[in-house]
């Protein structure tokens, strides 16, 4: 189990791919974001409160629409854990999101697969909003 | 990509493990549910609106508390997709939940690992509530 960062070259490579994905989203760089996903029918994605999208056509279109949308978001990533087994890796990370509205935290589970070119690409993303209890003195 | 059910022995075995997990939860049978999880530090779980739980001690305790709680839930599973690569498998499934309150749908991503005994056990569960738009005539 990795508590912070990575303790092997493989985990470090997955961590870099994971961070590059959020960097590309922040930079509104769809081409780079797209290159970090496997372009296949097996890819899947759940955005907070959405149902599951399947296949790169659907998944890619959702990220493109978000990038082209009006909101400009910044991600502060915390509690990253990377696990690798064979050619599959999975990352859990908290996305602390700074946008125009109140900031929010999304718990994400990202699955990556290692391609024949040894590059890790995302094959599944599942994000869900963490419900923050409102402090009593703000009720 | 599997659209419904499974198209290989491996995918069928993963599908059975996945369904057994929900059956055990419905039957409030914690021992069976526990046997369907890997008991390790790497297991992870996100319940709808929760932050990520890590390690079997934390994850198991959350399922035990839910099973021992007052709510009795039934799961109707739809849109199941199973993917297998090496000794890792992942399942996306919609959990249509019937309880005492209004019914709800949770999009789930479950990751399984094949053990040395060839048995598939859950190593990650991420469930997020799907937001259903309210029909205009019910507003």
Short mmCIF file of C-alpha atoms in Angstrom, two decimals:
data_model
loop_
_atom_site.label_atom_id
_atom_site.label_comp_id
_atom_site.label_asym_id
_atom_site.label_seq_id
_atom_site.Cartn_x
_atom_site.Cartn_y
_atom_site.Cartn_z
CA UNK A 1 0.00 0.00 0.00
CA UNK A 2 1.31 3.44 -0.88
CA UNK A 3 0.48 6.17 1.58
CA UNK A 4 1.84 9.19 -0.25
CA UNK A 5 3.54 9.44 -3.59
CA UNK A 6 4.99 6.19 -4.88
CA UNK A 7 7.47 3.60 -3.74
CA UNK A 8 8.33 1.95 -7.04
CA UNK A 9 9.13 3.07 -10.56
CA UNK A 10 5.81 1.63 -11.77
CA UNK A 11 3.80 3.48 -9.15
CA UNK A 12 5.72 6.66 -9.90
CA UNK A 13 4.89 6.34 -13.60
CA UNK A 14 1.18 5.84 -12.79
CA UNK A 15 1.22 8.82 -10.45
CA UNK A 16 2.74 10.99 -13.20
CA UNK A 17 0.05 9.86 -15.67
CA UNK A 18 -2.65 10.61 -13.10
CA UNK A 19 -1.32 14.10 -12.35
CA UNK A 20 -0.81 14.82 -16.05
CA UNK A 21 -4.49 14.10 -16.59
CA UNK A 22 -5.56 16.74 -14.04
CA UNK A 23 -2.91 19.18 -15.34
CA UNK A 24 -4.32 18.80 -18.87
CA UNK A 25 -7.85 19.40 -17.60
CA UNK A 26 -6.73 22.51 -15.69
CA UNK A 27 -4.90 23.80 -18.78
CA UNK A 28 -8.02 23.07 -20.88
CA UNK A 29 -5.76 21.02 -23.18
CA UNK A 30 -8.06 18.36 -24.63
CA UNK A 31 -5.42 16.87 -26.95
CA UNK A 32 -3.11 16.05 -24.04
CA UNK A 33 -6.04 14.82 -21.91
CA UNK A 34 -7.15 12.61 -24.80
CA UNK A 35 -3.64 11.14 -25.16
CA UNK A 36 -3.78 10.08 -21.51
CA UNK A 37 -6.88 7.90 -22.10
CA UNK A 38 -7.00 4.57 -23.86
CA UNK A 39 -9.12 5.02 -26.99
CA UNK A 40 -11.16 1.82 -26.74
CA UNK A 41 -14.65 0.52 -26.15
CA UNK A 42 -13.81 -0.66 -22.65
CA UNK A 43 -13.17 2.78 -21.14
CA UNK A 44 -15.74 3.99 -18.61
CA UNK A 45 -16.38 7.21 -16.74
CA UNK A 46 -18.71 8.42 -13.99
CA UNK A 47 -18.78 12.16 -13.29
CA UNK A 48 -20.33 13.23 -9.95
CA UNK A 49 -24.09 12.49 -10.07
CA UNK A 50 -23.87 11.17 -13.67
CA UNK A 51 -24.60 7.67 -14.80
CA UNK A 52 -21.81 5.58 -16.34
CA UNK A 53 -20.45 6.61 -19.74
CA UNK A 54 -18.92 3.82 -21.84
CA UNK A 55 -16.48 3.80 -24.75
CA UNK A 56 -14.02 6.54 -25.72
CA UNK A 57 -16.51 8.33 -28.02
CA UNK A 58 -18.88 8.99 -25.10
CA UNK A 59 -16.22 9.47 -22.45
CA UNK A 60 -14.05 11.75 -24.59
CA UNK A 61 -17.04 13.87 -25.59
CA UNK A 62 -17.89 14.46 -21.92
CA UNK A 63 -14.38 15.74 -21.11
CA UNK A 64 -14.34 17.87 -24.25
CA UNK A 65 -17.66 19.48 -23.29
CA UNK A 66 -16.38 20.19 -19.78
CA UNK A 67 -13.15 21.71 -21.08
CA UNK A 68 -15.06 23.86 -23.56
CA UNK A 69 -17.64 24.88 -20.93
CA UNK A 70 -17.51 28.21 -19.10
CA UNK A 71 -16.14 26.91 -15.77
CA UNK A 72 -12.39 27.16 -15.24
CA UNK A 73 -11.38 24.72 -12.52
CA UNK A 74 -8.22 24.19 -10.50
CA UNK A 75 -7.46 20.87 -8.81
CA UNK A 76 -5.52 20.44 -5.59
CA UNK A 77 -4.92 16.69 -5.28
CA UNK A 78 -4.60 15.08 -1.84
CA UNK A 79 -4.60 11.56 -0.34
CA UNK A 80 -3.27 9.95 -3.49
CA UNK A 81 -2.81 6.16 -3.29
CA UNK A 82 -1.42 4.15 -6.20
CA UNK A 83 -1.71 0.38 -6.57
CA UNK A 84 -0.23 -1.63 -9.43
CA UNK A 85 -0.79 -5.28 -10.31
CA UNK A 86 0.44 -6.57 -13.66
CA UNK A 87 -0.55 -4.15 -16.41
CA UNK A 88 -3.40 -2.60 -14.43
CA UNK A 89 -3.09 0.19 -11.87
CA UNK A 90 -5.64 2.08 -9.83
CA UNK A 91 -5.38 5.41 -8.08
CA UNK A 92 -7.60 6.91 -5.42
CA UNK A 93 -7.27 10.61 -4.94
CA UNK A 94 -9.25 13.50 -3.50
CA UNK A 95 -9.84 16.26 -6.05
CA UNK A 96 -10.14 19.51 -4.09
CA UNK A 97 -11.67 21.76 -6.71
CA UNK A 98 -11.40 25.54 -6.82
CA UNK A 99 -13.81 27.16 -9.27
CA UNK A 100 -16.15 30.12 -9.33
CA UNK A 101 -18.62 28.68 -6.83
CA UNK A 102 -17.90 27.24 -3.40
CA UNK A 103 -14.95 24.86 -3.42
CA UNK A 104 -15.77 21.16 -3.38
CA UNK A 105 -14.07 17.82 -2.89
CA UNK A 106 -14.57 14.84 -5.18
CA UNK A 107 -13.35 11.35 -4.25
CA UNK A 108 -11.98 9.73 -7.42
CA UNK A 109 -11.01 6.20 -8.40
CA UNK A 110 -8.99 6.10 -11.62
CA UNK A 111 -7.96 2.85 -13.33
CA UNK A 112 -5.00 2.77 -15.73
CA UNK A 113 -3.75 0.09 -18.16
CA UNK A 114 -0.18 -0.20 -19.44
CA UNK A 115 -0.08 -0.25 -23.24
CA UNK A 116 2.29 -2.15 -25.52
CA UNK A 117 4.37 1.06 -25.64
CA UNK A 118 4.77 0.82 -21.82
CA UNK A 119 2.67 4.00 -21.38
CA UNK A 120 -0.04 4.09 -18.70
CA UNK A 121 -3.42 5.32 -19.94
CA UNK A 122 -6.66 5.88 -18.05
CA UNK A 123 -9.37 3.29 -18.70
CA UNK A 124 -11.85 4.24 -15.96
CA UNK A 125 -12.63 7.33 -13.91
CA UNK A 126 -15.25 7.42 -11.16
CA UNK A 127 -15.73 10.69 -9.29
CA UNK A 128 -18.24 11.30 -6.51
CA UNK A 129 -18.88 14.42 -4.49
CA UNK A 130 -18.03 14.13 -0.82
CA UNK A 131 -20.80 15.55 1.34
CA UNK A 132 -19.37 17.98 3.85
CA UNK A 133 -21.40 18.39 7.03
CA UNK A 134 -22.18 22.05 7.68
CA UNK A 135 -20.71 23.20 11.03
CA UNK A 136 -23.41 23.78 13.66
CA UNK A 137 -22.57 27.47 13.99
CA UNK A 138 -23.30 27.95 10.29
CA UNK A 139 -26.71 26.25 10.36
CA UNK B 1 -16.46 -5.23 -23.87
CA UNK B 2 -19.30 -7.11 -22.23
CA UNK B 3 -22.73 -5.62 -22.69
CA UNK B 4 -24.78 -7.93 -20.51
CA UNK B 5 -23.72 -10.88 -18.47
CA UNK B 6 -20.38 -12.37 -19.46
CA UNK B 7 -18.73 -13.82 -22.54
CA UNK B 8 -15.93 -15.81 -20.99
CA UNK B 9 -15.50 -18.16 -18.03
CA UNK B 10 -13.39 -15.52 -16.28
CA UNK B 11 -15.97 -12.79 -16.74
CA UNK B 12 -18.71 -15.16 -15.59
CA UNK B 13 -16.76 -15.93 -12.41
CA UNK B 14 -16.29 -12.22 -11.71
CA UNK B 15 -19.98 -11.57 -12.35
CA UNK B 16 -20.91 -14.33 -9.86
CA UNK B 17 -18.58 -12.83 -7.23
CA UNK B 18 -20.10 -9.38 -7.83
CA UNK B 19 -23.68 -10.62 -7.52
CA UNK B 20 -22.82 -12.72 -4.46
CA UNK B 21 -21.59 -9.56 -2.79
CA UNK B 22 -24.95 -7.80 -3.25
CA UNK B 23 -26.85 -10.98 -2.30
CA UNK B 24 -24.87 -11.16 0.96
CA UNK B 25 -25.61 -7.50 1.70
CA UNK B 26 -29.34 -8.02 1.00
CA UNK B 27 -29.36 -11.12 3.24
CA UNK B 28 -27.53 -9.11 5.95
CA UNK B 29 -24.93 -11.90 5.97
CA UNK B 30 -21.71 -10.16 6.99
CA UNK B 31 -19.62 -13.37 7.10
CA UNK B 32 -20.33 -14.13 3.44
CA UNK B 33 -19.85 -10.48 2.44
CA UNK B 34 -16.53 -10.47 4.31
CA UNK B 35 -15.37 -13.63 2.49
CA UNK B 36 -15.97 -11.86 -0.83
CA UNK B 37 -13.45 -9.09 0.04
CA UNK B 38 -9.69 -9.40 0.09
CA UNK B 39 -8.58 -8.85 3.69
CA UNK B 40 -5.60 -6.60 3.02
CA UNK B 41 -4.34 -3.06 3.50
CA UNK B 42 -4.84 -2.22 -0.18
CA UNK B 43 -8.64 -2.50 -0.22
CA UNK B 44 -10.56 0.76 -0.65
CA UNK B 45 -14.18 1.79 -0.52
CA UNK B 46 -16.22 4.92 -1.22
CA UNK B 47 -19.87 4.91 -0.17
CA UNK B 48 -22.10 7.60 -1.74
CA UNK B 49 -21.01 11.01 -0.36
CA UNK B 50 -18.33 9.42 1.88
CA UNK B 51 -14.61 9.96 1.62
CA UNK B 52 -12.35 7.01 0.78
CA UNK B 53 -11.97 4.24 3.36
CA UNK B 54 -8.72 2.26 3.21
CA UNK B 55 -7.72 -1.17 4.52
CA UNK B 56 -10.02 -4.06 5.39
CA UNK B 57 -10.40 -2.99 9.04
CA UNK B 58 -12.00 0.33 8.01
CA UNK B 59 -13.81 -1.01 4.94
CA UNK B 60 -15.19 -4.10 6.70
CA UNK B 61 -16.38 -2.05 9.67
CA UNK B 62 -18.39 0.21 7.34
CA UNK B 63 -20.22 -2.73 5.73
CA UNK B 64 -20.81 -4.32 9.15
CA UNK B 65 -22.34 -1.08 10.45
CA UNK B 66 -24.59 -0.82 7.40
CA UNK B 67 -25.73 -4.43 7.72
CA UNK B 68 -26.43 -4.00 11.44
CA UNK B 69 -28.23 -0.68 10.84
CA UNK B 70 -32.01 -0.36 10.73
CA UNK B 71 -32.39 -0.05 6.93
CA UNK B 72 -33.16 -3.24 5.02
CA UNK B 73 -32.21 -2.77 1.38
CA UNK B 74 -32.88 -4.69 -1.81
CA UNK B 75 -30.69 -4.32 -4.89
CA UNK B 76 -31.86 -4.64 -8.48
CA UNK B 77 -28.67 -4.67 -10.56
CA UNK B 78 -28.71 -3.33 -14.13
CA UNK B 79 -26.18 -2.34 -16.82
CA UNK B 80 -23.51 -4.70 -15.55
CA UNK B 81 -20.24 -4.63 -17.49
CA UNK B 82 -17.33 -6.91 -16.62
CA UNK B 83 -13.74 -6.42 -17.79
CA UNK B 84 -10.85 -8.76 -16.97
CA UNK B 85 -7.14 -8.23 -17.56
CA UNK B 86 -4.69 -10.63 -15.94
CA UNK B 87 -5.60 -11.16 -12.30
CA UNK B 88 -7.57 -7.91 -12.02
CA UNK B 89 -11.20 -7.39 -13.01
CA UNK B 90 -13.52 -4.43 -12.76
CA UNK B 91 -17.28 -4.27 -12.89
CA UNK B 92 -19.54 -1.30 -13.44
CA UNK B 93 -23.11 -1.79 -12.38
CA UNK B 94 -26.14 0.31 -11.49
CA UNK B 95 -27.48 -0.51 -8.04
CA UNK B 96 -31.20 0.24 -8.10
CA UNK B 97 -31.98 0.29 -4.41
CA UNK B 98 -35.35 -0.40 -2.82
CA UNK B 99 -35.56 0.57 0.83
CA UNK B 100 -37.96 2.33 3.14
CA UNK B 101 -37.47 5.76 1.58
CA UNK B 102 -37.67 6.74 -2.08
CA UNK B 103 -35.82 4.30 -4.32
CA UNK B 104 -32.45 5.44 -5.58
CA UNK B 105 -29.81 4.46 -8.12
CA UNK B 106 -26.12 4.25 -7.33
CA UNK B 107 -23.48 3.91 -10.07
CA UNK B 108 -20.82 1.50 -8.79
CA UNK B 109 -17.33 0.58 -9.90
CA UNK B 110 -16.05 -2.58 -8.22
CA UNK B 111 -12.50 -3.90 -8.66
CA UNK B 112 -11.69 -7.57 -8.03
CA UNK B 113 -8.37 -9.44 -7.74
CA UNK B 114 -7.90 -13.17 -8.35
CA UNK B 115 -6.27 -14.85 -5.37
CA UNK B 116 -3.81 -17.76 -5.34
CA UNK B 117 -6.85 -20.02 -4.77
CA UNK B 118 -8.30 -18.74 -8.09
CA UNK B 119 -11.15 -16.98 -6.24
CA UNK B 120 -12.10 -13.42 -7.21
CA UNK B 121 -12.34 -11.04 -4.25
CA UNK B 122 -13.34 -7.38 -4.15
CA UNK B 123 -10.48 -4.94 -3.57
CA UNK B 124 -12.26 -1.65 -4.32
CA UNK B 125 -15.84 -0.39 -4.33
CA UNK B 126 -16.85 3.12 -5.38
CA UNK B 127 -20.53 3.98 -5.28
CA UNK B 128 -22.02 7.36 -6.21
CA UNK B 129 -25.62 8.47 -6.23
CA UNK B 130 -26.99 9.30 -9.66
CA UNK B 131 -28.91 12.56 -9.59
CA UNK B 132 -32.33 12.07 -11.13
CA UNK B 133 -33.90 15.19 -12.59
CA UNK B 134 -37.39 15.75 -11.19
CA UNK B 135 -40.03 15.72 -13.96
CA UNK B 136 -41.46 19.20 -14.57
CA UNK B 137 -44.97 18.09 -13.63
CA UNK B 138 -43.70 17.07 -10.19
CA UNK B 139 -41.92 20.35 -9.43
#
